[in-house]
CSV table of C-alpha atoms and ligand atoms in Angstrom, one decimal:
chain,number,residue,atom,x,y,z
A,1,MET,CA,26.2,6.9,0.9
A,2,LYS,CA,26.0,3.6,2.8
A,3,LYS,CA,27.8,0.9,0.8
A,4,ASP,CA,25.3,-1.8,1.7
A,5,HIS,CA,22.1,0.2,1.0
A,6,PHE,CA,21.4,-1.6,-2.3
A,7,ILE,CA,21.4,-5.2,-3.3
A,8,SER,CA,24.4,-5.6,-5.5
A,9,PRO,CA,23.6,-5.2,-9.2
A,10,ARG,CA,25.6,-8.4,-9.8
A,11,ILE,CA,23.0,-10.3,-7.7
A,12,ILE,CA,20.1,-8.7,-9.5
A,13,GLU,CA,21.7,-9.5,-12.9
A,14,ALA,CA,22.2,-13.2,-11.8
A,15,GLU,CA,18.5,-13.5,-10.8
A,16,LEU,CA,17.4,-11.9,-14.1
A,17,ALA,CA,19.7,-14.4,-15.9
A,18,GLU,CA,17.9,-17.2,-14.1
A,19,ALA,CA,14.6,-15.8,-15.1
A,20,ARG,CA,15.6,-15.6,-18.8
A,21,GLU,CA,17.0,-19.1,-18.6
A,22,ILE,CA,13.6,-20.4,-17.4
A,23,ALA,CA,12.0,-18.5,-20.3
A,24,GLU,CA,14.4,-20.1,-22.7
A,25,GLN,CA,13.6,-23.6,-21.5
A,26,LEU,CA,9.9,-22.9,-21.9
A,27,GLU,CA,10.6,-21.6,-25.4
A,28,LYS,CA,12.5,-24.8,-26.3
A,29,ARG,CA,9.4,-26.8,-25.2
A,30,GLY,CA,7.3,-24.5,-27.4
A,31,LEU,CA,5.5,-23.0,-24.4
A,32,THR,CA,5.3,-19.4,-25.5
A,33,GLY,CA,2.5,-17.0,-26.5
A,34,ASP,CA,-0.9,-18.5,-25.8
A,35,ARG,CA,0.8,-21.8,-24.8
A,36,ALA,CA,3.0,-20.1,-22.2
A,37,PRO,CA,2.3,-21.3,-18.6
A,38,GLY,CA,0.1,-19.0,-16.6
A,39,TYR,CA,0.9,-17.0,-13.5
A,40,TYR,CA,-1.5,-15.7,-11.0
A,41,ILE,CA,-0.8,-13.3,-8.2
A,42,GLN,CA,-3.0,-12.8,-5.2
A,43,THR,CA,-2.2,-9.6,-3.2
A,44,PHE,CA,-3.3,-8.7,0.3
A,45,GLY,CA,-2.7,-5.4,2.2
A,46,CYS,CA,-1.4,-2.0,1.4
A,47,GLN,CA,-0.3,-0.1,-1.7
A,48,GLN,CA,3.3,-1.1,-1.0
A,49,ASN,CA,2.3,-4.7,-1.5
A,50,GLU,CA,0.4,-3.8,-4.7
A,51,ALA,CA,3.5,-2.2,-6.0
A,52,ASP,CA,5.6,-5.2,-4.9
A,53,SER,CA,3.2,-7.5,-6.7
A,54,GLU,CA,3.7,-5.5,-9.9
A,55,THR,CA,7.4,-6.4,-9.6
A,56,LEU,CA,6.5,-10.0,-9.0
A,57,ALA,CA,4.4,-9.9,-12.2
A,58,GLY,CA,7.4,-8.3,-14.0
A,59,LEU,CA,9.6,-11.2,-12.9
A,60,ALA,CA,7.0,-13.8,-13.8
A,61,GLU,CA,6.8,-12.4,-17.3
A,62,THR,CA,10.6,-12.3,-17.6
A,63,MET,CA,10.4,-16.0,-16.7
A,64,GLY,CA,8.2,-16.6,-19.7
A,65,TYR,CA,4.8,-16.9,-17.8
A,66,ARG,CA,1.7,-15.1,-19.0
A,67,ARG,CA,-0.9,-13.5,-16.7
A,68,VAL,CA,-4.1,-15.5,-16.2
A,69,LEU,CA,-7.2,-14.5,-14.3
A,70,SER,CA,-7.9,-17.7,-12.4
A,71,PRO,CA,-5.6,-19.7,-10.1
A,72,SER,CA,-6.8,-22.9,-11.7
A,73,ASP,CA,-5.3,-21.8,-15.0
A,74,ALA,CA,-1.9,-21.1,-13.4
A,75,LYS,CA,1.3,-23.0,-13.3
A,76,LEU,CA,2.8,-20.5,-10.9
A,77,ILE,CA,0.8,-18.9,-8.1
A,78,LEU,CA,2.4,-16.1,-6.0
A,79,VAL,CA,0.7,-14.9,-2.9
A,80,ASN,CA,1.8,-11.5,-1.4
A,81,THR,CA,0.6,-11.5,2.2
A,82,CYS,CA,-0.1,-8.8,4.8
A,83,ALA,CA,0.5,-9.0,8.6
A,84,ILE,CA,-1.0,-5.7,9.8
A,85,ARG,CA,-4.0,-7.3,11.5
A,86,GLU,CA,-5.0,-10.8,12.3
A,87,HIS,CA,-7.8,-10.7,9.8
A,88,ALA,CA,-5.4,-10.1,6.9
A,89,GLU,CA,-3.4,-13.2,8.0
A,90,LYS,CA,-6.5,-15.3,8.3
A,91,ARG,CA,-7.7,-14.4,4.9
A,92,ALA,CA,-4.4,-15.2,3.3
A,93,LEU,CA,-4.3,-18.6,5.1
A,94,SER,CA,-7.8,-19.4,4.0
A,95,ILE,CA,-7.1,-18.6,0.3
A,96,ILE,CA,-3.8,-20.5,0.4
A,97,GLY,CA,-5.8,-23.4,1.8
A,98,GLU,CA,-8.0,-23.4,-1.3
A,99,TYR,CA,-4.9,-23.7,-3.5
A,100,LYS,CA,-4.4,-27.2,-2.0
A,101,HIS,CA,-7.1,-28.5,-4.3
A,102,VAL,CA,-5.6,-26.7,-7.3
A,103,ARG,CA,-2.3,-28.3,-6.6
A,104,GLU,CA,-3.9,-31.8,-6.1
A,105,ASN,CA,-5.1,-31.5,-9.8
A,106,ASP,CA,-1.7,-30.4,-11.0
A,107,PRO,CA,1.4,-31.6,-9.1
A,108,GLU,CA,3.6,-29.4,-11.3
A,109,LEU,CA,2.0,-26.3,-9.9
A,110,ILE,CA,4.4,-24.0,-8.1
A,111,ILE,CA,3.0,-22.0,-5.2
A,112,GLY,CA,5.2,-19.2,-3.6
A,113,VAL,CA,4.1,-17.1,-0.6
A,114,GLY,CA,5.8,-13.8,0.1
A,115,GLY,CA,5.2,-10.6,1.9
A,116,CYS,CA,4.9,-9.4,5.5
A,117,MET,CA,3.2,-12.4,7.0
A,118,VAL,CA,5.9,-14.9,6.0
A,119,THR,CA,8.7,-12.5,7.0
A,120,GLN,CA,7.8,-13.6,10.5
A,121,ARG,CA,9.8,-16.7,11.4
A,122,SER,CA,6.8,-18.4,13.1
A,123,ARG,CA,4.6,-18.1,10.0
A,124,ALA,CA,7.3,-19.2,7.6
A,125,ASP,CA,7.8,-22.3,9.8
A,126,LYS,CA,4.1,-23.0,9.7
A,127,PHE,CA,4.2,-23.1,5.9
A,128,LYS,CA,7.2,-25.4,6.0
A,129,THR,CA,5.5,-27.9,8.3
A,130,SER,CA,1.8,-27.6,7.7
A,131,TYR,CA,1.5,-26.5,4.0
A,132,PRO,CA,3.5,-29.2,2.1
A,133,TYR,CA,2.0,-28.0,-1.2
A,134,VAL,CA,3.6,-24.5,-0.8
A,135,SER,CA,6.9,-24.6,-2.8
A,136,PHE,CA,8.6,-21.7,-1.1
A,137,THR,CA,8.2,-18.6,1.0
A,138,PHE,CA,10.2,-15.4,0.6
A,139,ASP,CA,10.6,-12.3,2.9
A,140,THR,CA,9.9,-8.7,1.9
A,141,GLY,CA,13.6,-8.1,1.2
A,142,SER,CA,13.9,-11.1,-1.2
A,143,ILE,CA,11.5,-10.4,-4.0
A,144,HIS,CA,14.5,-10.4,-6.4
A,145,SER,CA,15.2,-14.0,-5.5
A,146,VAL,CA,11.9,-15.3,-6.9
A,147,PRO,CA,13.5,-16.5,-10.2
A,148,SER,CA,16.0,-18.8,-8.4
A,149,LEU,CA,13.3,-20.0,-6.0
A,150,VAL,CA,11.0,-20.9,-8.9
A,151,LYS,CA,14.0,-22.6,-10.7
A,152,ALA,CA,14.8,-24.7,-7.6
A,153,ALA,CA,11.2,-25.7,-7.2
A,154,MET,CA,11.0,-26.7,-10.9
A,155,GLU,CA,14.3,-28.6,-11.3
A,156,LYS,CA,15.2,-29.9,-7.9
A,157,LYS,CA,11.8,-30.0,-6.4
A,158,LYS,CA,13.4,-28.2,-3.5
A,159,ARG,CA,11.3,-26.3,-1.0
A,160,SER,CA,12.8,-23.0,0.4
A,161,PHE,CA,11.8,-20.7,3.2
A,162,VAL,CA,13.8,-17.5,3.0
A,163,ILE,CA,14.0,-15.1,5.9
A,164,GLY,CA,17.1,-12.9,5.9
A,165,ASP,CA,18.1,-10.4,8.5
A,166,GLU,CA,18.7,-7.6,6.1
A,167,TYR,CA,16.5,-5.5,3.9
A,168,LYS,CA,18.1,-3.7,1.0
A,169,ILE,CA,16.7,-1.9,-2.0
A,170,SER,CA,16.7,-3.8,-5.3
A,171,GLU,CA,16.9,-1.5,-8.3
A,172,GLY,CA,16.5,-2.6,-11.9
A,173,LEU,CA,13.8,-5.3,-11.4
A,174,PRO,CA,11.2,-5.5,-14.2
A,175,VAL,CA,7.7,-4.2,-13.3
A,176,SER,CA,4.4,-5.2,-15.0
A,177,ARG,CA,1.9,-2.5,-14.0
A,178,SER,CA,-1.7,-3.5,-13.5
A,179,SER,CA,-3.0,-0.1,-14.6
A,180,GLY,CA,-1.8,1.9,-17.6
A,181,HIS,CA,-3.0,5.2,-16.2
A,182,SER,CA,-2.4,5.0,-12.5
A,183,ALA,CA,1.0,4.1,-11.2
A,184,TRP,CA,2.6,3.3,-7.8
A,185,LEU,CA,6.1,4.7,-7.3
A,186,SER,CA,8.0,3.5,-4.2
A,187,ILE,CA,10.4,6.2,-3.0
A,188,MET,CA,11.5,4.4,0.2
A,189,TYR,CA,10.9,1.2,2.1
A,190,GLY,CA,10.7,0.2,5.8
A,191,CYS,CA,9.9,2.2,8.9
A,192,ASN,CA,11.9,3.4,12.0
A,193,ASN,CA,9.0,4.5,14.1
A,194,PHE,CA,8.1,1.4,16.1
A,195,CYS,CA,4.6,2.4,17.0
A,196,SER,CA,3.9,0.0,19.8
A,197,TYR,CA,1.0,-1.8,18.0
A,198,CYS,CA,2.6,-2.1,14.6
A,199,ILE,CA,4.4,-5.1,13.0
A,200,VAL,CA,5.7,-3.2,10.0
A,201,PRO,CA,9.2,-2.3,11.3
A,202,TYR,CA,9.7,-5.9,12.1
A,203,VAL,CA,8.7,-7.2,8.7
A,204,ARG,CA,9.9,-4.4,6.4
A,205,GLY,CA,13.2,-3.4,8.1
A,206,ARG,CA,14.6,0.1,8.7
A,207,GLU,CA,13.9,3.1,6.5
A,208,ARG,CA,15.9,3.2,3.3
A,209,SER,CA,15.4,5.7,0.5
A,210,ARG,CA,15.9,5.3,-3.2
A,211,LEU,CA,18.2,7.8,-4.9
A,212,ALA,CA,16.2,11.0,-5.9
A,213,ASP,CA,17.5,10.8,-9.5
A,214,ASP,CA,16.3,7.2,-9.8
A,215,VAL,CA,12.8,8.1,-8.6
A,216,VAL,CA,12.6,11.2,-10.9
A,217,GLU,CA,13.8,9.1,-13.8
A,218,ASP,CA,11.1,6.4,-13.0
A,219,ALA,CA,8.5,9.2,-12.9
A,220,ARG,CA,9.7,10.6,-16.2
A,221,ARG,CA,9.4,7.1,-17.8
A,222,LEU,CA,5.9,6.6,-16.3
A,223,VAL,CA,4.7,9.9,-17.7
A,224,ALA,CA,6.2,9.0,-21.1
A,225,ASP,CA,4.4,5.6,-20.9
A,226,GLY,CA,1.1,7.4,-20.4
A,227,ALA,CA,0.6,7.4,-16.6
A,228,LYS,CA,-1.8,10.1,-15.7
A,229,GLU,CA,-1.5,9.6,-11.9
A,230,ILE,CA,1.6,8.8,-9.9
A,231,THR,CA,1.4,7.9,-6.2
A,232,LEU,CA,4.6,8.1,-4.3
A,233,LEU,CA,4.8,5.4,-1.7
A,234,GLY,CA,6.6,4.9,1.6
A,235,GLN,CA,5.5,3.9,5.2
A,236,ASN,CA,6.6,7.4,6.2
A,237,VAL,CA,7.3,9.6,3.2
A,238,ASN,CA,8.3,12.5,5.5
A,239,SER,CA,11.5,10.7,6.3
A,240,TYR,CA,12.4,10.4,2.6
A,241,GLY,CA,16.2,11.0,2.1
A,242,LEU,CA,17.1,11.2,5.8
A,243,ASP,CA,19.2,8.0,5.5
A,244,LEU,CA,21.2,9.3,2.6
A,245,GLU,CA,23.2,12.4,1.8
A,246,ASP,CA,22.2,15.2,-0.6
A,247,GLN,CA,18.9,13.6,-1.9
A,248,GLY,CA,16.7,16.4,-0.6
A,249,GLY,CA,13.5,15.6,1.2
A,250,ILE,CA,10.0,14.6,0.1
A,251,ALA,CA,9.0,18.2,-0.8
A,252,SER,CA,12.0,18.6,-3.1
A,253,ILE,CA,11.5,15.3,-4.9
A,254,MET,CA,7.8,16.1,-5.4
A,255,ARG,CA,8.7,19.5,-6.8
A,256,ARG,CA,11.2,17.9,-9.2
A,257,ILE,CA,8.5,15.4,-10.4
A,258,CYS,CA,6.1,18.3,-10.9
A,259,GLU,CA,8.6,19.8,-13.3
A,260,ILE,CA,8.3,16.9,-15.7
A,261,GLU,CA,6.3,18.0,-18.7
A,262,GLY,CA,2.9,16.3,-19.3
A,263,ASP,CA,-0.7,16.2,-18.2
A,264,PHE,CA,-0.4,14.1,-15.0
A,265,ARG,CA,-1.0,14.5,-11.3
A,266,LEU,CA,0.9,13.4,-8.2
A,267,LYS,CA,-0.2,11.9,-4.9
A,268,PHE,CA,1.7,10.6,-1.9
A,269,MET,CA,1.3,8.4,1.1
A,270,THR,CA,1.8,8.0,4.1
A,271,SER,CA,2.8,11.0,6.2
A,272,HIS,CA,3.6,10.7,9.9
A,273,PRO,CA,2.2,13.6,11.9
A,274,LYS,CA,5.3,14.0,14.0
A,275,ASP,CA,7.3,15.2,11.0
A,276,ALA,CA,4.8,16.4,8.3
A,277,SER,CA,7.0,19.3,7.4
A,278,ASP,CA,6.1,22.9,6.4
A,279,ALA,CA,8.0,22.3,3.1
A,280,LEU,CA,5.7,19.4,2.3
A,281,ILE,CA,2.5,21.3,3.1
A,282,GLU,CA,3.7,24.3,1.0
A,283,ALA,CA,4.5,21.9,-1.9
A,284,VAL,CA,1.0,20.4,-1.7
A,285,ALA,CA,-0.6,23.8,-1.6
A,286,SER,CA,1.4,25.4,-4.4
A,287,GLU,CA,2.0,22.8,-7.0
A,288,ASP,CA,-0.9,22.4,-9.4
A,289,LYS,CA,0.0,18.8,-10.2
A,290,ILE,CA,-0.2,17.7,-6.6
A,291,VAL,CA,-3.7,16.5,-5.7
A,292,LYS,CA,-5.1,18.5,-2.8
A,293,GLN,CA,-5.3,15.5,-0.4
A,294,PHE,CA,-3.5,14.8,2.8
A,295,HIS,CA,-3.6,11.5,4.6
A,296,LEU,CA,-2.4,12.1,8.1
A,297,PRO,CA,-3.1,9.1,10.4
A,298,VAL,CA,-3.9,10.3,13.9
A,299,GLN,CA,-4.7,6.8,15.5
A,300,SER,CA,-6.2,8.3,18.6
A,301,GLY,CA,-7.4,11.6,20.1
A,302,SER,CA,-6.1,10.9,23.6
A,303,ASP,CA,-2.6,12.0,24.5
A,304,ASP,CA,-2.4,9.1,27.0
A,305,VAL,CA,-3.1,6.5,24.3
A,306,LEU,CA,-0.8,8.2,21.8
A,307,ARG,CA,2.0,8.1,24.3
A,308,ARG,CA,1.4,4.3,24.9
A,309,MET,CA,1.2,3.9,21.1
A,310,ASN,CA,4.7,5.5,20.9
A,311,ARG,CA,3.4,7.9,18.3
A,312,LYS,CA,5.8,10.7,19.4
A,313,TYR,CA,3.3,13.5,19.1
A,314,THR,CA,0.5,15.1,21.1
A,315,THR,CA,-3.0,16.0,19.9
A,316,GLU,CA,-1.9,19.6,20.2
A,317,HIS,CA,1.0,19.1,17.8
A,318,TYR,CA,-1.3,17.1,15.5
A,319,LEU,CA,-4.0,19.8,15.4
A,320,GLY,CA,-1.3,22.4,14.8
A,321,ARG,CA,-0.3,20.5,11.6
A,322,ILE,CA,-3.9,20.3,10.5
A,323,GLU,CA,-4.4,24.0,11.1
A,324,LYS,CA,-1.3,24.7,9.0
A,325,ILE,CA,-2.5,22.4,6.2
A,326,LYS,CA,-6.0,24.0,6.2
A,327,LYS,CA,-4.5,27.5,6.2
A,328,ALA,CA,-2.2,26.7,3.3
A,329,CYS,CA,-4.9,24.9,1.4
A,330,PRO,CA,-8.5,25.7,2.6
A,331,ASP,CA,-10.2,23.2,0.3
A,332,ILE,CA,-7.9,20.2,1.2
A,333,THR,CA,-9.3,16.7,1.4
A,334,LEU,CA,-8.2,15.2,4.8
A,335,THR,CA,-8.1,11.5,5.6
A,336,THR,CA,-6.9,9.6,8.6
A,337,ASP,CA,-6.4,6.2,10.2
A,338,ILE,CA,-7.9,5.4,13.7
A,339,ILE,CA,-7.4,2.5,16.0
A,340,VAL,CA,-10.1,1.7,18.6
A,341,GLY,CA,-9.7,-0.6,21.5
A,342,PHE,CA,-6.0,-0.1,22.0
A,343,PRO,CA,-4.9,-1.6,25.3
A,344,GLY,CA,-6.1,0.5,28.2
A,345,GLU,CA,-8.3,2.8,26.0
A,346,THR,CA,-11.0,4.2,28.4
A,347,ASP,CA,-14.5,5.6,27.4
A,348,GLU,CA,-13.0,9.0,28.1
A,349,ASP,CA,-10.0,8.3,25.7
A,350,PHE,CA,-12.5,7.2,23.1
A,351,ARG,CA,-14.6,10.3,23.6
A,352,MET,CA,-11.5,12.4,22.9
A,353,THR,CA,-11.0,10.5,19.6
A,354,THR,CA,-14.6,11.3,18.5
A,355,ASP,CA,-14.1,15.0,19.6
A,356,LEU,CA,-11.0,15.1,17.5
A,357,LEU,CA,-12.8,13.6,14.5
A,358,ARG,CA,-15.4,16.4,14.8
A,359,GLU,CA,-12.9,19.1,15.3
A,360,VAL,CA,-10.8,18.2,12.2
A,361,GLY,CA,-13.7,17.3,10.0
A,362,TYR,CA,-12.1,14.6,7.9
A,363,ASP,CA,-13.4,13.7,4.5
A,364,MET,CA,-12.8,10.0,5.3
A,365,ALA,CA,-11.4,7.9,8.1
A,366,PHE,CA,-10.1,4.3,8.0
A,367,SER,CA,-10.9,2.9,11.3
A,368,PHE,CA,-9.7,-0.4,12.7
A,369,ILE,CA,-10.1,-2.5,15.8
A,370,TYR,CA,-6.8,-2.9,17.5
A,371,SER,CA,-5.3,-6.4,16.7
A,372,PRO,CA,-2.5,-7.7,18.9
A,373,ARG,CA,0.6,-8.5,16.8
A,374,GLU,CA,3.0,-11.1,18.2
A,375,GLY,CA,6.4,-9.5,19.0
A,376,THR,CA,5.1,-5.9,19.4
A,377,PRO,CA,5.1,-4.2,22.8
A,378,ALA,CA,1.4,-3.5,22.8
A,379,ALA,CA,0.6,-7.2,22.5
A,380,LYS,CA,2.1,-7.6,26.0
A,381,MET,CA,0.3,-4.7,27.6
A,382,GLU,CA,-2.1,-5.4,30.3
A,383,GLU,CA,-5.8,-4.2,30.0
A,384,GLN,CA,-6.4,-5.6,26.5
A,385,ILE,CA,-9.9,-4.4,25.6
A,386,ASP,CA,-12.9,-6.7,25.3
A,387,LYS,CA,-13.8,-7.4,21.7
A,388,SER,CA,-17.4,-6.3,22.2
A,389,VAL,CA,-16.3,-2.9,23.7
A,390,ALA,CA,-14.0,-2.3,20.8
A,391,THR,CA,-16.6,-3.3,18.2
A,392,SER,CA,-19.2,-1.0,19.7
A,393,ARG,CA,-16.6,1.9,19.7
A,394,LEU,CA,-15.8,1.1,16.0
A,395,GLN,CA,-19.5,1.2,15.1
A,396,LYS,CA,-19.9,4.6,16.8
A,397,LEU,CA,-16.9,6.0,15.1
A,398,ILE,CA,-18.0,4.8,11.7
A,399,ALA,CA,-21.5,6.3,12.2
A,400,LEU,CA,-20.0,9.6,13.3
A,401,GLN,CA,-17.6,9.7,10.4
A,402,ASP,CA,-20.4,9.0,8.0
A,403,GLU,CA,-22.2,12.1,9.2
A,404,ILE,CA,-19.0,14.2,8.8
A,405,SER,CA,-18.2,12.7,5.4
A,406,VAL,CA,-21.7,13.6,4.0
A,407,LYS,CA,-21.1,17.2,5.0
A,408,ARG,CA,-17.6,17.3,3.6
A,409,ASN,CA,-18.6,15.6,0.3
A,410,SER,CA,-21.5,18.0,-0.1
A,411,ARG,CA,-19.1,20.9,-0.6
A,412,PHE,CA,-18.4,19.6,-4.0
A,413,ILE,CA,-22.1,19.7,-5.2
A,414,GLY,CA,-22.4,22.1,-8.1
A,415,ARG,CA,-18.7,22.2,-8.7
A,416,THR,CA,-17.0,20.8,-11.8
A,417,LEU,CA,-14.1,18.6,-10.9
A,418,ARG,CA,-11.3,17.3,-13.1
A,419,LEU,CA,-11.4,13.5,-12.5
A,420,LEU,CA,-9.3,10.7,-13.8
A,421,ALA,CA,-11.8,8.2,-15.3
A,422,ASP,CA,-10.6,5.0,-13.6
A,423,GLU,CA,-12.8,2.1,-14.3
A,424,VAL,CA,-16.3,0.8,-15.2
A,425,SER,CA,-18.4,1.0,-12.1
A,426,ARG,CA,-18.7,-2.4,-10.4
A,427,THR,CA,-22.5,-2.0,-10.0
A,428,ASP,CA,-23.5,-0.5,-13.3
A,429,GLU,CA,-21.7,-1.1,-16.6
A,430,ASN,CA,-22.9,2.2,-18.1
A,431,MET,CA,-21.3,4.1,-15.3
A,432,LEU,CA,-17.6,5.0,-14.7
A,433,THR,CA,-15.8,5.8,-11.5
A,434,GLY,CA,-13.6,8.8,-11.5
A,435,ARG,CA,-11.0,9.8,-9.0
A,436,GLY,CA,-9.6,13.2,-8.0
A,437,GLN,CA,-9.8,15.3,-5.0
A,438,PRO,CA,-12.8,13.8,-3.2
A,439,ALA,CA,-11.7,11.0,-0.9
A,440,ARG,CA,-14.4,8.7,-2.4
A,441,PRO,CA,-14.8,7.7,-6.1
A,442,VAL,CA,-17.3,9.7,-8.1
A,443,HIS,CA,-19.8,7.8,-10.3
A,444,PHE,CA,-20.9,9.3,-13.6
A,445,ALA,CA,-22.4,8.0,-16.9
A,446,GLY,CA,-19.8,7.7,-19.5
A,447,ASP,CA,-18.3,5.5,-22.2
A,448,LYS,CA,-15.5,3.0,-21.5
A,449,SER,CA,-13.3,4.8,-24.0
A,450,LEU,CA,-12.8,7.6,-21.4
A,451,ILE,CA,-11.0,5.3,-19.0
A,452,GLY,CA,-7.5,6.5,-18.4
A,453,ARG,CA,-8.4,10.1,-19.4
A,454,PHE,CA,-9.2,13.2,-17.5
A,455,ALA,CA,-12.9,14.2,-17.5
A,456,ASP,CA,-14.7,17.3,-16.3
A,457,VAL,CA,-17.6,16.1,-14.1
A,458,GLU,CA,-20.1,18.3,-12.4
A,459,ILE,CA,-21.0,16.9,-9.0
A,460,THR,CA,-24.8,16.5,-8.5
A,461,SER,CA,-25.1,14.6,-5.3
A,462,ALA,CA,-23.0,13.3,-2.4
A,463,GLY,CA,-23.5,10.8,0.4
A,464,SER,CA,-21.0,9.5,2.8
A,465,TYR,CA,-19.7,6.7,0.6
A,466,SER,CA,-20.8,7.6,-2.9
A,467,ILE,CA,-20.6,10.8,-4.9
A,468,GLU,CA,-22.4,11.3,-8.2
A,469,GLY,CA,-21.9,13.6,-11.1
A,470,ILE,CA,-22.5,14.3,-14.8
A,471,LEU,CA,-19.9,14.5,-17.5
A,472,LYS,CA,-19.4,18.0,-18.8
A,473,LYS,CA,-17.1,17.3,-21.7
B,1,5AD,N1,-4.2,-3.3,14.8
B,1,5AD,C1,-5.1,-2.5,14.2
B,1,5AD,N2,-4.7,-1.6,13.3
B,1,5AD,C2,-3.4,-1.4,13.0
B,1,5AD,N3,-2.8,-0.6,12.1
B,1,5AD,C3,-1.5,-0.9,12.2
B,1,5AD,N4,-1.2,-1.8,13.1
B,1,5AD,C4,-2.4,-2.2,13.6
B,1,5AD,C5,-2.9,-3.2,14.6
B,1,5AD,N5,-2.0,-3.9,15.2
B,1,5AD,C6,-3.5,0.4,11.4
B,1,5AD,C7,-2.9,1.8,11.7
B,1,5AD,C8,-2.1,2.2,10.5
B,1,5AD,C9,-2.9,1.4,9.4
B,1,5AD,C10,-2.1,1.2,8.1
B,1,5AD,O1,-3.2,0.2,10.0
B,1,5AD,O2,-4.1,2.7,11.8
B,1,5AD,O3,-2.1,3.6,10.2
B,2,SF4,FE1,3.6,1.1,11.6
B,2,SF4,FE2,3.9,3.4,12.9
B,2,SF4,FE3,5.7,2.7,11.0
B,2,SF4,FE4,3.2,3.4,10.3
B,2,SF4,S1,4.7,4.8,11.3
B,2,SF4,S2,4.3,1.6,9.5
B,2,SF4,S3,2.0,2.7,12.1
B,2,SF4,S4,5.3,1.7,12.9
């Protein structure tokens, strides 16, 4: 095993000691319980960021802060940013801009900004010069350093802007989960693929896997704590274990988790089509605890575009994987990611993408307009596509996928599905949303007490975005 794969336990322990010291100082000042200072975390971006924010929450609680629901009630605001598209960065900047007024009312307020956006030097520099009320920024590899950053901000009034050049795994940090029944479980971090449009490899470092025993132990603990759904996370879970010896691959770790006793189910994301293995497909098809869902981002239906995206597969290979998945698991729910308006994408390339959408028949597609990311090869490519062309392609794609989704979702009508009652519906307090195999949440009438439990729901109607059902028992 690589010696420098993990952050030294000594460093982690030193940070946790800092965190406990902050808590002790607060306690001495009588600031505990209801009087404890508030922390507020604003998260942008993917599930990996949501998982990281649960660690930030764990650290904040170890420092003696208590969760509050509004930034104006907080003494510590942490923003976990995303850099995947320009829109995500703009939203983060605009929200952080609003915190200026909160800080004006409370000069003691500590504001820390972390995540993918500020792991880029130019963005961290911008915070240093143009956002004087931001106390510190920290890169994606430095979440464990937050206690010492908070302490420095508190005691020395020192501003810090951390960007290291290495990304290691930090084991043993406290986690405060936002849902009792649905848990994220990171199995690996980083990405080695360097798709030509993507910023992720530059802001999350190379692939590094956690030890299989640590992951399985975490899963065991989550189930014992009442988790009903565990989602394994990684930018490319198919590469799990390749950077270590003797850890097995993704299929083996999923099968080990399925052996844990208890009524729970398992999901995973994301798979790269170039190495979605037969072993993984067989595990999804055969293990009862694994939800029959496969998210396989295709990005484009044109081989020419895929080559320039550096995706390292052809549409023929991709469709071969889809065929294998459908054969192993005919009722599978398939989802994908698509980028339109990639540099040089012609009308013909786009037509190939819509053809592929029809051929596969996805349950749902996440489609995005290509957003140039500074420092990536695609940002320097000639033939950047006009925004209006890309927007019109996106609209066509969404309309087509809506048609396909209605057909796919309709296959559930009349069937009774076992769903995890997740939350009260945002539009009707007498309705719950349940999640399971359909790509979209299912709405059904039910009491709040069901939340966090499995419920049998008969599907009665299905549109492209919304599926409805009635509770059976
Ligand atoms: N522009 C638009 N979409 C992007 N994605 C990644 N990078 C970009 C970009 N520069 C999309 C891909 C990926 C998903 C998480 O985000 O489709 O699968
Ligand atoms: Fe980005 Fe490609 Fe890695 Fe996914 S596989 S995170 S799209 S570089």
